PDB file of C-alpha atoms in Angstrom:
ATOM      1  CA  UNK A   5     -29.544  14.779 -23.162  1.00 91.00           C
ATOM      2  CA  UNK A   6     -25.781  14.172 -23.409  1.00 96.00           C
ATOM      3  CA  UNK A   7     -23.465  14.208 -20.638  1.00 97.00           C
ATOM      4  CA  UNK A   8     -19.592  13.742 -20.609  1.00 97.00           C
ATOM      5  CA  UNK A   9     -17.821  13.202 -17.160  1.00 97.00           C
ATOM      6  CA  UNK A  10     -13.904  13.100 -16.776  1.00 98.00           C
ATOM      7  CA  UNK A  11     -12.302  12.280 -13.243  1.00 97.00           C
ATOM      8  CA  UNK A  12      -8.569  11.938 -12.640  1.00 98.00           C
ATOM      9  CA  UNK A  13      -7.005  10.261  -9.554  1.00 97.00           C
ATOM     10  CA  UNK A  14      -4.088   9.198  -7.994  1.00 97.00           C
ATOM     11  CA  UNK A  15      -3.889   7.581  -4.823  1.00 96.00           C
ATOM     12  CA  UNK A  16      -0.509   6.904  -2.750  1.00 96.00           C
ATOM     13  CA  UNK A  17      -1.115   3.806  -0.325  1.00 95.00           C
ATOM     14  CA  UNK A  18       1.060   2.334   2.211  1.00 94.00           C
ATOM     15  CA  UNK A  19       0.764  -1.117   3.264  1.00 92.00           C
ATOM     16  CA  UNK A  20      -1.323  -1.940   0.056  1.00 91.00           C
ATOM     17  CA  UNK A  21      -2.118  -5.938   0.609  1.00 92.00           C
ATOM     18  CA  UNK A  22      -1.963  -7.693  -2.815  1.00 89.00           C
ATOM     19  CA  UNK A  23      -2.993 -11.607  -3.141  1.00 88.00           C
ATOM     20  CA  UNK A  24      -0.855 -13.782  -5.451  1.00 85.00           C
ATOM     21  CA  UNK A  25      -0.662 -16.911  -6.720  1.00 83.00           C
ATOM     22  CA  UNK A  26       1.167 -19.388  -5.046  1.00 80.00           C
ATOM     23  CA  UNK A  27       0.773 -22.746  -6.766  1.00 78.00           C
ATOM     24  CA  UNK A  28      -3.016 -23.780  -5.885  1.00 80.00           C
ATOM     25  CA  UNK A  29      -3.079 -21.351  -3.090  1.00 87.00           C
ATOM     26  CA  UNK A  30      -2.748 -17.777  -2.896  1.00 88.00           C
ATOM     27  CA  UNK A  31      -0.970 -15.676  -0.531  1.00 89.00           C
ATOM     28  CA  UNK A  32      -1.106 -12.184   1.089  1.00 90.00           C
ATOM     29  CA  UNK A  33       1.905  -9.959   0.289  1.00 86.00           C
ATOM     30  CA  UNK A  34       2.217  -6.870   1.875  1.00 87.00           C
ATOM     31  CA  UNK A  35       3.203  -4.050  -0.648  1.00 87.00           C
ATOM     32  CA  UNK A  36       5.209  -1.145   1.243  1.00 90.00           C
ATOM     33  CA  UNK A  37       4.098   1.573  -1.167  1.00 94.00           C
ATOM     34  CA  UNK A  38       1.668   1.618  -4.167  1.00 95.00           C
ATOM     35  CA  UNK A  39       0.961   4.555  -6.369  1.00 96.00           C
ATOM     36  CA  UNK A  40      -2.214   4.218  -8.352  1.00 96.00           C
ATOM     37  CA  UNK A  41      -3.160   7.006 -10.998  1.00 97.00           C
ATOM     38  CA  UNK A  42      -5.015   7.469 -13.919  1.00 98.00           C
ATOM     39  CA  UNK A  43      -8.617   8.826 -15.561  1.00 98.00           C
ATOM     40  CA  UNK A  44     -12.107   7.552 -15.699  1.00 98.00           C
ATOM     41  CA  UNK A  45     -14.070   9.006 -19.025  1.00 98.00           C
ATOM     42  CA  UNK A  46     -17.914   8.483 -19.153  1.00 98.00           C
ATOM     43  CA  UNK A  47     -20.361   9.239 -21.781  1.00 98.00           C
ATOM     44  CA  UNK A  48     -23.922   8.968 -21.726  1.00 98.00           C
ATOM     45  CA  UNK A  49     -26.759   9.867 -24.493  1.00 97.00           C
ATOM     46  CA  UNK A  50     -30.481   9.700 -24.118  1.00 96.00           C
ATOM     47  CA  UNK A  51     -33.016  10.487 -26.601  1.00 95.00           C
ATOM     48  CA  UNK A  52     -36.873  10.205 -26.204  1.00 94.00           C
ATOM     49  CA  UNK A  53     -39.817  10.568 -28.721  1.00 92.00           C
ATOM     50  CA  UNK A  54     -43.270   9.245 -28.685  1.00 90.00           C
ATOM     51  CA  UNK A  55     -43.026   5.604 -27.838  1.00 89.00           C
ATOM     52  CA  UNK A  56     -39.029   5.429 -28.868  1.00 93.00           C
ATOM     53  CA  UNK A  57     -36.185   5.497 -26.220  1.00 94.00           C
ATOM     54  CA  UNK A  58     -32.796   5.417 -26.954  1.00 96.00           C
ATOM     55  CA  UNK A  59     -29.600   5.209 -24.406  1.00 97.00           C
ATOM     56  CA  UNK A  60     -26.146   5.057 -25.085  1.00 97.00           C
ATOM     57  CA  UNK A  61     -23.590   5.008 -22.714  1.00 97.00           C
ATOM     58  CA  UNK A  62     -19.931   4.446 -22.645  1.00 98.00           C
ATOM     59  CA  UNK A  63     -17.089   4.340 -20.182  1.00 98.00           C
ATOM     60  CA  UNK A  64     -13.032   4.088 -20.174  1.00 98.00           C
ATOM     61  CA  UNK A  65     -10.811   3.857 -17.503  1.00 98.00           C
ATOM     62  CA  UNK A  66      -6.984   4.040 -17.443  1.00 98.00           C
ATOM     63  CA  UNK A  67      -5.194   2.972 -14.212  1.00 98.00           C
ATOM     64  CA  UNK A  68      -1.615   2.580 -13.506  1.00 97.00           C
ATOM     65  CA  UNK A  69      -0.765   0.826 -10.574  1.00 96.00           C
ATOM     66  CA  UNK A  70       2.672   0.637  -9.553  1.00 95.00           C
ATOM     67  CA  UNK A  71       4.554  -1.062  -6.775  1.00 92.00           C
ATOM     68  CA  UNK A  72       7.212   1.577  -5.435  1.00 93.00           C
ATOM     69  CA  UNK A  73       9.593  -0.682  -3.580  1.00 89.00           C
ATOM     70  CA  UNK A  74      10.941  -4.149  -4.156  1.00 83.00           C
ATOM     71  CA  UNK A  75       9.801  -6.903  -1.549  1.00 78.00           C
ATOM     72  CA  UNK A  76      12.927  -8.338  -1.240  1.00 76.00           C
ATOM     73  CA  UNK A  77      16.850  -7.578  -2.522  1.00 74.00           C
ATOM     74  CA  UNK A  78      16.277  -9.873  -6.128  1.00 79.00           C
ATOM     75  CA  UNK A  79      12.868  -8.668  -6.258  1.00 80.00           C
ATOM     76  CA  UNK A  80      11.495  -7.271  -9.862  1.00 89.00           C
ATOM     77  CA  UNK A  81       8.610  -5.807  -9.108  1.00 88.00           C
ATOM     78  CA  UNK A  82       9.794  -2.156  -8.364  1.00 90.00           C
ATOM     79  CA  UNK A  83       8.240   0.013 -10.343  1.00 93.00           C
ATOM     80  CA  UNK A  84       5.941  -2.647 -12.269  1.00 94.00           C
ATOM     81  CA  UNK A  85       2.136  -2.446 -12.683  1.00 96.00           C
ATOM     82  CA  UNK A  86       0.623  -4.682  -9.974  1.00 94.00           C
ATOM     83  CA  UNK A  87      -0.681  -7.968 -10.970  1.00 93.00           C
ATOM     84  CA  UNK A  88      -4.596  -8.453 -12.277  1.00 94.00           C
ATOM     85  CA  UNK A  89      -4.702  -4.917 -12.872  1.00 96.00           C
ATOM     86  CA  UNK A  90      -5.535  -3.762 -16.289  1.00 97.00           C
ATOM     87  CA  UNK A  91      -4.376  -0.475 -17.830  1.00 98.00           C
ATOM     88  CA  UNK A  92      -7.327  -0.303 -20.078  1.00 98.00           C
ATOM     89  CA  UNK A  93     -10.933  -1.309 -19.641  1.00 98.00           C
ATOM     90  CA  UNK A  94     -13.769  -0.012 -21.579  1.00 98.00           C
ATOM     91  CA  UNK A  95     -17.492  -0.935 -22.271  1.00 97.00           C
ATOM     92  CA  UNK A  96     -20.329   0.847 -24.502  1.00 98.00           C
ATOM     93  CA  UNK A  97     -23.687   0.052 -23.949  1.00 97.00           C
ATOM     94  CA  UNK A  98     -26.710   0.589 -26.168  1.00 97.00           C
ATOM     95  CA  UNK A  99     -30.368   0.205 -25.017  1.00 96.00           C
ATOM     96  CA  UNK A 100     -33.480   0.552 -27.406  1.00 96.00           C
ATOM     97  CA  UNK A 101     -36.996   0.363 -26.593  1.00 94.00           C
ATOM     98  CA  UNK A 102     -39.752   0.591 -28.852  1.00 94.00           C
ATOM     99  CA  UNK A 103     -43.263   0.727 -26.660  1.00 89.00           C
ATOM    100  CA  UNK A 104     -42.719  -2.279 -24.198  1.00 90.00           C
ATOM    101  CA  UNK A 105     -40.035  -4.349 -26.216  1.00 94.00           C
ATOM    102  CA  UNK A 106     -36.496  -3.668 -25.807  1.00 95.00           C
ATOM    103  CA  UNK A 107     -33.063  -4.355 -27.263  1.00 97.00           C
ATOM    104  CA  UNK A 108     -29.977  -4.092 -25.237  1.00 97.00           C
ATOM    105  CA  UNK A 109     -26.305  -4.633 -26.187  1.00 97.00           C
ATOM    106  CA  UNK A 110     -23.378  -4.724 -23.514  1.00 97.00           C
ATOM    107  CA  UNK A 111     -19.564  -4.462 -25.189  1.00 97.00           C
ATOM    108  CA  UNK A 112     -16.757  -4.836 -22.778  1.00 97.00           C
ATOM    109  CA  UNK A 113     -12.900  -4.585 -23.223  1.00 98.00           C
ATOM    110  CA  UNK A 114     -10.713  -5.729 -20.492  1.00 97.00           C
ATOM    111  CA  UNK A 115      -6.902  -4.719 -21.337  1.00 97.00           C
ATOM    112  CA  UNK A 116      -3.675  -7.135 -20.820  1.00 97.00           C
ATOM    113  CA  UNK A 117      -3.053  -7.903 -17.100  1.00 97.00           C
ATOM    114  CA  UNK A 118      -0.057  -9.143 -16.062  1.00 96.00           C
ATOM    115  CA  UNK A 119       0.059 -12.265 -13.824  1.00 93.00           C
ATOM    116  CA  UNK A 120       3.889 -12.158 -12.452  1.00 90.00           C
ATOM    117  CA  UNK A 121       5.424  -9.243 -10.364  1.00 89.00           C
ATOM    118  CA  UNK A 122       7.977  -8.875 -12.584  1.00 91.00           C
ATOM    119  CA  UNK A 123       5.555  -8.014 -15.491  1.00 94.00           C
ATOM    120  CA  UNK A 124       7.342 -10.729 -17.359  1.00 94.00           C
ATOM    121  CA  UNK A 125       4.126 -12.845 -18.036  1.00 94.00           C
ATOM    122  CA  UNK A 126       0.550 -11.636 -18.823  1.00 96.00           C
ATOM    123  CA  UNK A 127      -3.325 -12.493 -20.117  1.00 96.00           C
ATOM    124  CA  UNK A 128      -4.031 -11.157 -22.922  1.00 96.00           C
ATOM    125  CA  UNK A 129      -6.839  -8.299 -23.199  1.00 96.00           C
ATOM    126  CA  UNK A 130     -10.273  -9.749 -24.413  1.00 97.00           C
ATOM    127  CA  UNK A 131     -13.523  -8.263 -25.825  1.00 97.00           C
ATOM    128  CA  UNK A 132     -16.817  -9.604 -25.136  1.00 97.00           C
ATOM    129  CA  UNK A 133     -20.262  -8.911 -26.439  1.00 97.00           C
ATOM    130  CA  UNK A 134     -23.864  -9.850 -24.292  1.00 97.00           C
ATOM    131  CA  UNK A 135     -27.057  -9.149 -26.018  1.00 98.00           C
ATOM    132  CA  UNK A 136     -30.552  -9.213 -24.918  1.00 97.00           C
ATOM    133  CA  UNK A 137     -33.978  -8.993 -26.390  1.00 97.00           C
ATOM    134  CA  UNK A 138     -37.154  -8.560 -23.763  1.00 96.00           C
ATOM    135  CA  UNK A 139     -40.431  -6.943 -23.255  1.00 94.00           C
ATOM    136  CA  UNK A 140     -41.526  -4.881 -20.109  1.00 90.00           C
ATOM    137  CA  UNK A 141     -45.355  -5.018 -19.345  1.00 88.00           C
ATOM    138  CA  UNK A 142     -47.157  -4.072 -16.172  1.00 87.00           C
ATOM    139  CA  UNK A 143     -49.602  -6.454 -14.051  1.00 87.00           C
ATOM    140  CA  UNK A 144     -51.499  -4.891 -11.194  1.00 89.00           C
ATOM    141  CA  UNK A 145     -48.864  -1.780 -10.756  1.00 89.00           C
ATOM    142  CA  UNK A 146     -45.885  -3.888 -11.024  1.00 92.00           C
ATOM    143  CA  UNK A 147     -43.716  -3.543 -13.957  1.00 89.00           C
ATOM    144  CA  UNK A 148     -42.540  -7.153 -14.941  1.00 91.00           C
ATOM    145  CA  UNK A 149     -39.868  -7.938 -17.733  1.00 90.00           C
ATOM    146  CA  UNK A 150     -39.059 -10.998 -19.637  1.00 94.00           C
ATOM    147  CA  UNK A 151     -36.186 -11.082 -21.709  1.00 95.00           C
ATOM    148  CA  UNK A 152     -33.762 -13.345 -23.587  1.00 97.00           C
ATOM    149  CA  UNK A 153     -30.147 -13.222 -23.102  1.00 96.00           C
ATOM    150  CA  UNK A 154     -26.847 -14.166 -24.701  1.00 97.00           C
ATOM    151  CA  UNK A 155     -23.745 -13.717 -22.963  1.00 96.00           C
ATOM    152  CA  UNK A 156     -20.337 -13.971 -24.757  1.00 96.00           C
ATOM    153  CA  UNK A 157     -22.081 -13.927 -28.233  1.00 96.00           C
ATOM    154  CA  UNK A 158     -18.686 -14.468 -30.012  1.00 96.00           C
ATOM    155  CA  UNK A 159     -17.752 -17.432 -27.758  1.00 96.00           C
ATOM    156  CA  UNK A 160     -14.670 -15.615 -26.912  1.00 95.00           C
ATOM    157  CA  UNK A 161     -12.022 -18.144 -24.936  1.00 95.00           C
ATOM    158  CA  UNK A 162     -10.489 -16.034 -22.352  1.00 94.00           C
ATOM    159  CA  UNK A 163      -8.996 -16.234 -18.680  1.00 93.00           C
ATOM    160  CA  UNK A 164      -9.518 -13.266 -15.993  1.00 91.00           C
ATOM    161  CA  UNK A 165      -7.172 -15.013 -13.819  1.00 89.00           C
ATOM    162  CA  UNK A 166      -4.332 -17.486 -15.296  1.00 89.00           C
ATOM    163  CA  UNK A 167      -5.256 -21.201 -15.400  1.00 85.00           C
ATOM    164  CA  UNK A 168      -9.142 -20.484 -14.729  1.00 88.00           C
ATOM    165  CA  UNK A 169     -11.028 -20.539 -18.029  1.00 89.00           C
ATOM    166  CA  UNK A 170     -13.942 -18.205 -18.341  1.00 93.00           C
ATOM    167  CA  UNK A 171     -17.728 -19.599 -19.846  1.00 92.00           C
ATOM    168  CA  UNK A 172     -18.081 -19.596 -23.248  1.00 93.00           C
ATOM    169  CA  UNK A 173     -21.321 -18.374 -24.831  1.00 95.00           C
ATOM    170  CA  UNK A 174     -24.230 -18.981 -22.331  1.00 95.00           C
ATOM    171  CA  UNK A 175     -27.889 -18.086 -22.637  1.00 96.00           C
TER     172      UNK A 175
END
């Protein structure tokens, strides 16, 4: 009832289109050559006994996405991480069910992202926790669920795009 999967990747891309902020607007830039490489690791565990069911899953991704060429002579983006591509992303999920009642916890971590092509400015990484409780029941051979969910339980103030705050706690 346990699985572990690891995948490595390496991609060489020519003519990569990257959207970059230009004041209030975004513009497309053509990066001549980009190299992305990394690893994805996924672990899953499933246990069931009588009327209990437990599922755990965890995922981790490391991504290096590097611009291999300067866009123009004074450009400092060569050999730097692409903007808005975090090196680290991880999540862990827990699902517990007894009879028809369930509890779910979703944990997500997104690492620091650079917001300038020379990697001189960045947004901090952030951790989010979502919790949900509910019940599944059957009405005329149709499975129906009813639940209550709290997103961003810790009310973390964060941004995934510069100057664009994300919502706090929500229900």
